[in-house]
Coordinates of C-alpha atoms in Angstrom, one line a residue:
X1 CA -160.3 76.5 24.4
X2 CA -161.3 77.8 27.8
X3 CA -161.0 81.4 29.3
X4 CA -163.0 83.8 31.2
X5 CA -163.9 87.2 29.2
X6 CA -163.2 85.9 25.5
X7 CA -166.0 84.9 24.1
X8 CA -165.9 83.7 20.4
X9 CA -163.2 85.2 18.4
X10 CA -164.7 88.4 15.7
X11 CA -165.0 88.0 12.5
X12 CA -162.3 89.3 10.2
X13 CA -162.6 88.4 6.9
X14 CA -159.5 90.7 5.8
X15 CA -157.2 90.0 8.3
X16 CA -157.9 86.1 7.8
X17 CA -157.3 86.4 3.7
X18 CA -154.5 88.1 4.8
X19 CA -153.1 85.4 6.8
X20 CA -154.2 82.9 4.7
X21 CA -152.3 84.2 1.5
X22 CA -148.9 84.7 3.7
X23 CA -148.9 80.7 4.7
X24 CA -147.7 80.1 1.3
X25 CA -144.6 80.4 2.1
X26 CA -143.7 82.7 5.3
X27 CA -141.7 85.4 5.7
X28 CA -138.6 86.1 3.8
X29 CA -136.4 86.6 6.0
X30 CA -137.9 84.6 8.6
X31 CA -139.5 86.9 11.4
X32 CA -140.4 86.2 15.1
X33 CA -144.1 84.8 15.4
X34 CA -145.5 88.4 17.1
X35 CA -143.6 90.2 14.2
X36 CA -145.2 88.3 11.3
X37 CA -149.0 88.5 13.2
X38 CA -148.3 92.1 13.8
X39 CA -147.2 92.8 10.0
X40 CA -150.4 91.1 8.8
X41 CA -152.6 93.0 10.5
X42 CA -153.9 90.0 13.0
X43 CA -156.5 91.1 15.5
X44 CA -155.1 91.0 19.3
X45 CA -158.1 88.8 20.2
X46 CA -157.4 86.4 17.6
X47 CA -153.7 86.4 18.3
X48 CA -154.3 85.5 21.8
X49 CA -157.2 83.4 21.8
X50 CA -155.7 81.0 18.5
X51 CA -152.5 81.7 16.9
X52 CA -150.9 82.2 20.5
X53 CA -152.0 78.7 21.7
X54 CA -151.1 77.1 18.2
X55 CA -147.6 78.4 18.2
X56 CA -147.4 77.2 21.6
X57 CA -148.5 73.7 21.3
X58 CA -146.3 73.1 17.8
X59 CA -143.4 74.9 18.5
X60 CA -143.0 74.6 22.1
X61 CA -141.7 78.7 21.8
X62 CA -143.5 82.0 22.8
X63 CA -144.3 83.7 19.9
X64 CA -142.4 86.6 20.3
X65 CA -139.2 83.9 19.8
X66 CA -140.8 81.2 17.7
X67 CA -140.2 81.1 13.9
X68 CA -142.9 82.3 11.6
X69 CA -141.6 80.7 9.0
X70 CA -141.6 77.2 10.8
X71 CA -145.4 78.1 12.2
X72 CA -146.7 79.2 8.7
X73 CA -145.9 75.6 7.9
X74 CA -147.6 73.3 10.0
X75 CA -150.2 75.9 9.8
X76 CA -150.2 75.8 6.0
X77 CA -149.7 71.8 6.2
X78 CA -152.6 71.2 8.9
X79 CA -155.4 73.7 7.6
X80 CA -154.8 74.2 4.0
X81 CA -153.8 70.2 2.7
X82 CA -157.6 68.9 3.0
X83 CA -159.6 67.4 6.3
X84 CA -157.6 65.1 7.1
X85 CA -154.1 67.0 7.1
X86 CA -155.6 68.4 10.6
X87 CA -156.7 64.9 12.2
X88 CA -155.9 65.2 16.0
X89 CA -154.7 61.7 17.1
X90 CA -155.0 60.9 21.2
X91 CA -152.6 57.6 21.7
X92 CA -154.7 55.5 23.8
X93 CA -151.8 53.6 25.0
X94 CA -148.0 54.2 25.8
X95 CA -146.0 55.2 22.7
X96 CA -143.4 52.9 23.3
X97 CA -146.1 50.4 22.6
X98 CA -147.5 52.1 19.4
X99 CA -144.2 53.4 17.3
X100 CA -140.9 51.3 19.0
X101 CA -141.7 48.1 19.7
X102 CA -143.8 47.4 16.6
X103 CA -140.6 49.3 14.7
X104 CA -138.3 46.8 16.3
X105 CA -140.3 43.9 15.1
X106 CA -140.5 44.7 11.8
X107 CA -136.5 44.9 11.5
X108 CA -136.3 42.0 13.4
X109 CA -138.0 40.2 11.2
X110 CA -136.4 41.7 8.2
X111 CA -133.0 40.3 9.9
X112 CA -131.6 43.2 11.9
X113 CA -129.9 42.7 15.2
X114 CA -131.2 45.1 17.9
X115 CA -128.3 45.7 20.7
X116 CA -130.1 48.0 23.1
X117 CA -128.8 49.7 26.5
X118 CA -125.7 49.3 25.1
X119 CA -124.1 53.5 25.4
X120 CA -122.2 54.5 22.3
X121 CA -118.7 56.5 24.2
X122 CA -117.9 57.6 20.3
X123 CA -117.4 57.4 17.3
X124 CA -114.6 55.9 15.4
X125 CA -112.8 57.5 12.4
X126 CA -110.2 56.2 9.8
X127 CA -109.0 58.2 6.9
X128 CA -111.6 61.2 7.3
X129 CA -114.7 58.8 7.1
X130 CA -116.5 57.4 9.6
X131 CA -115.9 53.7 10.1
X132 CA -117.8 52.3 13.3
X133 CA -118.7 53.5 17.1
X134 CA -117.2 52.4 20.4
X135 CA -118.9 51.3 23.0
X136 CA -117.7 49.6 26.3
X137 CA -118.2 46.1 24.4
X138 CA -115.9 47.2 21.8
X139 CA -115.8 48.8 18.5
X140 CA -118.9 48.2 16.4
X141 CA -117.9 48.4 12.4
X142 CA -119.8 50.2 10.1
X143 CA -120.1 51.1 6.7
X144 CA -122.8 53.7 7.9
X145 CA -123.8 55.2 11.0
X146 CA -126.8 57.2 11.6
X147 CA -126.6 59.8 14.3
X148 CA -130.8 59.1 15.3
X149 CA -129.8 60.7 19.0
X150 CA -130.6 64.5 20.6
X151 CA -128.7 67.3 19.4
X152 CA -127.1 67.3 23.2
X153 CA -126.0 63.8 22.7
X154 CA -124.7 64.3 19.2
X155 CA -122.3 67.4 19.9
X156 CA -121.1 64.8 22.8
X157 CA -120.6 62.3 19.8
X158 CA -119.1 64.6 17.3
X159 CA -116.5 67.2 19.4
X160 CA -113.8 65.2 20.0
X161 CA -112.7 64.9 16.0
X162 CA -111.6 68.1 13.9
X163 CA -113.5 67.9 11.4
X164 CA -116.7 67.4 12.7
X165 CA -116.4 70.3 15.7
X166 CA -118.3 72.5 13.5
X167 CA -121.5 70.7 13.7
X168 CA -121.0 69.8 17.2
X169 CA -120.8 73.6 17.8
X170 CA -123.9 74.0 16.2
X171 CA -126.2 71.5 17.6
X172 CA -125.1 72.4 21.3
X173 CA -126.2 75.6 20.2
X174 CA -130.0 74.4 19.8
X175 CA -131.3 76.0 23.4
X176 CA -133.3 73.5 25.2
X177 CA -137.2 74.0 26.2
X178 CA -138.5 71.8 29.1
X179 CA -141.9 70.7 29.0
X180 CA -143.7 69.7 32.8
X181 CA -146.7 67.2 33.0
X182 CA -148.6 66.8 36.0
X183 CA -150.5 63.9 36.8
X184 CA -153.6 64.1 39.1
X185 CA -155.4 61.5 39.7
X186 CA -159.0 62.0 41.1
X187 CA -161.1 58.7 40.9
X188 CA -163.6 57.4 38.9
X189 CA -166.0 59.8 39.1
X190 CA -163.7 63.0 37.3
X191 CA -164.5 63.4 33.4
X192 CA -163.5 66.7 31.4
X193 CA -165.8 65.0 28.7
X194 CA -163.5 65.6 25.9
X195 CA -160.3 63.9 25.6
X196 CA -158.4 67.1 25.6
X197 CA -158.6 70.5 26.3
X198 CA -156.3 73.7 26.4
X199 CA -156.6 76.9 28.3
X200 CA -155.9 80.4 27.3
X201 CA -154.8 81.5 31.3
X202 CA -152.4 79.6 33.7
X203 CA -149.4 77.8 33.7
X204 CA -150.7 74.3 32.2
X205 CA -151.8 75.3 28.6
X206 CA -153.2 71.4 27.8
X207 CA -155.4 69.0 30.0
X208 CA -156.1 65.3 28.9
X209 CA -158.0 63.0 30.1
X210 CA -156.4 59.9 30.1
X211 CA -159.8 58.1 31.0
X212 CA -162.1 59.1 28.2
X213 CA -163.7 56.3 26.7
X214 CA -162.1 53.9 29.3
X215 CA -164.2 51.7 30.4
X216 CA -165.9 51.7 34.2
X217 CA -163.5 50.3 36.8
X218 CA -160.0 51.3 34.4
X219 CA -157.4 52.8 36.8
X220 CA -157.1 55.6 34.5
X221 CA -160.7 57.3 35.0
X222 CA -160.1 60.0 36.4
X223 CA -156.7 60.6 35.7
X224 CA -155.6 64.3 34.2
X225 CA -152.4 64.8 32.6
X226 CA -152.0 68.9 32.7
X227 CA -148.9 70.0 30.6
X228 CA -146.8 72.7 30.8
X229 CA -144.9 73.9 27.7
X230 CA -142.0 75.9 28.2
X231 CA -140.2 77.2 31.4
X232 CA -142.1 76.4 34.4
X233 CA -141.8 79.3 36.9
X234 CA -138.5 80.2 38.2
X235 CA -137.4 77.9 41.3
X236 CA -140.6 75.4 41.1
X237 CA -140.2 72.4 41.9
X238 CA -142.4 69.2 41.5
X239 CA -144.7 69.7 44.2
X240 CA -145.1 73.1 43.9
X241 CA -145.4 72.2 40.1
X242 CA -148.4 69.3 41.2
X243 CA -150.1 71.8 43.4
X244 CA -150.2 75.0 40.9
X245 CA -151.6 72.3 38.3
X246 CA -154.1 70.8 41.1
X247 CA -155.3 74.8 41.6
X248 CA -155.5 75.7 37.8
X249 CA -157.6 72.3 37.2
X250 CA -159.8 72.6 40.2
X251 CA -162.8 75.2 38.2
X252 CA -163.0 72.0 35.9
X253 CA -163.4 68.7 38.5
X254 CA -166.0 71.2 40.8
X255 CA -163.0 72.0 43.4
X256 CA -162.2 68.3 44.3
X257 CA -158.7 67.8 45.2
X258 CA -156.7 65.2 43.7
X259 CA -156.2 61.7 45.5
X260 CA -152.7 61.6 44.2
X261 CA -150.3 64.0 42.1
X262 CA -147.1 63.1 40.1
X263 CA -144.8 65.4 37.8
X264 CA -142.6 64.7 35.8
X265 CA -140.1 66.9 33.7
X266 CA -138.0 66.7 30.4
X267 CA -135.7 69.2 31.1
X268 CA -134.7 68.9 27.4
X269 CA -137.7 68.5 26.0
X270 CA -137.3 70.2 22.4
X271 CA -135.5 72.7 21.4
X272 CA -136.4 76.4 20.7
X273 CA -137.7 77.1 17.2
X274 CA -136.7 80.2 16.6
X275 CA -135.5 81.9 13.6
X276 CA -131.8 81.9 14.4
X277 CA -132.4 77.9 15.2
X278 CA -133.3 77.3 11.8
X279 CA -129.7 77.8 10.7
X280 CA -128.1 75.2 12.8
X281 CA -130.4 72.7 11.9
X282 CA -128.5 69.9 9.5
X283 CA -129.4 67.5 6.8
X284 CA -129.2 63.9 6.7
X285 CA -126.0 64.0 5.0
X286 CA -122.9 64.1 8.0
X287 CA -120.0 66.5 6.8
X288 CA -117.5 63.0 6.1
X289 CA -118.8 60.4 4.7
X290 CA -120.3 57.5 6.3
X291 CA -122.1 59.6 9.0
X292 CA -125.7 60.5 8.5
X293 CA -128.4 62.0 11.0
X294 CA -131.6 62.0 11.8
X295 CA -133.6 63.5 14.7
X296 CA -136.4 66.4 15.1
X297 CA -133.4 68.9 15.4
X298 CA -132.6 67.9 11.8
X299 CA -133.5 70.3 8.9
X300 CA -137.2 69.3 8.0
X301 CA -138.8 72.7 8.4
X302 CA -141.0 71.4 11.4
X303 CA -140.8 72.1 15.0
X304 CA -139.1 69.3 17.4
X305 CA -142.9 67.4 17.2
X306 CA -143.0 63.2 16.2
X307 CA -144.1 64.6 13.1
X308 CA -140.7 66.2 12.0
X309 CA -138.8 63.2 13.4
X310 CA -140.3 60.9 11.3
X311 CA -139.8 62.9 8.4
X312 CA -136.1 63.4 9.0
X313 CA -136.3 59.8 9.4
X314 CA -137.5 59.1 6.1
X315 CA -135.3 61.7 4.3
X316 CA -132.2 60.0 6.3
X317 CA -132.9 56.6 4.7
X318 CA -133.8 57.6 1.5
X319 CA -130.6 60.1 1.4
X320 CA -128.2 57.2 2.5
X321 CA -129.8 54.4 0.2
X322 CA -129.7 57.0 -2.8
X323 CA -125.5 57.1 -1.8
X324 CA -125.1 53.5 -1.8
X325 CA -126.7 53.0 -5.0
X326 CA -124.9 55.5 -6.7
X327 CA -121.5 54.3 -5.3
X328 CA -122.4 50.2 -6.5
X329 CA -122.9 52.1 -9.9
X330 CA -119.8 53.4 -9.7
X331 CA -118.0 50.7 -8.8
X332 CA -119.7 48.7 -11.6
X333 CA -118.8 51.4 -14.2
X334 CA -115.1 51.2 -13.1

């Protein structure tokens, strides 16, 4: 982590065995981020120069919003579960290339048909259970559907029936953080020599350098990805966005200006994980049957990170498998 006038962070061996006992399970009931540091006695160096940064990076929320209870578990789940729980993976190409398309294969080959770019308009129900979804093609049947879309899209899905306005009500109510990445490309000579960094001052709170380890002559030495977690400043757009990043990464290339700058921005890149979030958050199980869900917003006590959606994932299929075997037991039994 880099910053002027920090230095390394004191030791505190009470205020760390206090910390360190509290991950077991968080605070009960669930506290802001500040609130919980500030109970356990945290230094203000060590809250600023560590847990700030951390609760940044995995919740995506300030601290004095974020959930403590949701932070105490990555933390407890990435520190405390041995070496390897806190393994920092860099994907060295897109993610559409590592996680999708090797994910569509697989079904494929299992036998699944893939319809894609086709837009779901709704769902379709018939005697309180859902039955299918209806897209401009035509109704597609179904003795399941899985609602794997953002929470946005999913209150879209769900408010038009009765019975399901309640949920809808409560995922539109997960408030949406926007996350800004600025490209800057600035030629082969540029290496932070480290494939990622973060900052403690600025705007941009993570730098990557997409060309680490690339070999001589790959277009993307010397290309910085600077992210920006959170509300960008009021009324920026994408160039002033590009430049601010360009000024906050110029101490680290030796002043050189970029040769080209691109931003781009998920206005809805997560939501905010705060305490009152945690509430809304659903399980796998829809309230009628035949609808299930899956997502990062789902209730997997992480933040809205890869890591929770896969879970939710995983609890999704195992949740709707579990009902189908139970109901071909049934009808066996009858």
């Amino acid at each position: 982590l880099l910053g002027r006038g920090l230095g390394p962070l004191p030791a505190r061996p009470a205020a760390a065995a206090r910390l360190a006992r509290a991950l077991g399970q968080g605070p009960e009931p669930d506290l802001p981020v500040a609130a919980w540091l500030q109970a356990l006695g945290q230094p203000r160096e060590a809250v600023a120069g560590l847990w700030e940064p951390l609760c940044l990076a995995a919740l995506t929320t300030p601290p004095e919003a974020a959930s403590a209870r949701v932070l105490a578990r990555v933390l407890r789940e990435a520190l405390l579960a041995g070496s390897r729980a806190s393994d920092l993976l860099i994907p060295r190409r897109p993610l559409g290339e590592l996680l999708p398309a090797p994910a569509a294969r697989r079904l494929q080959a299992l036998g699944a048909r893939l319809r894609t770019g086709l837009r779901v308009r709704g769902l379709r129900l018939a005697r309180g259970q859902v039955v299918g979804v209806e897209t401009a093609q035509g109704v597609l049947e179904a003795g399941a559907v899985v609602l794997a879309v953002p929470p946005w899209e999913a209150a879209r899905l769900l408010r038009p029936h009765p019975e399901l306005r309640t949920l809808a009500r409560d995922l539109a109510a997960l408030e949406p953080v926007p996350i800004a990445t600025a490209y800057l490309a600035y030629g082969e000579g540029v290496a932070l020599g480290a494939p990622l960094l973060g900052r403690l001052e600025g705007a941009f709170q993570w730098i990557f350098d997409l060309g680490h380890g690339e070999p001589p002559g790959s277009p993307r030495r010397g290309l910085l990805a600077a992210v920006l977690g959170g509300s960008p400043p009021t009324g920026w757009d994408g160039r002033a966005l590009g430049e601010l990043a360009a000024a906050e990464l110029a101490p680290l290339v030796d002043g050189r200006r970029p040769l080209g700058i691109r931003v781009l921005r998920e206005r809805r890149a997560a939501f905010a994980c705060t305490p009152a979030a945690q509430a809304l958050r659903p399980g796998p199980r829809g309230p009628v049957p035949g609808l299930w869900l899956a997502g990062d917003h789902c209730a997997t006590g992480y933040p809205a990170t890869l890591e929770g959606a896969v879970r939710s994932g995983l609890a999704c299929a195992r949740a709707l498998l579990g009902a189908q075997r139970e109901a071909q037991r049934s009808e066996r039994t009858e």
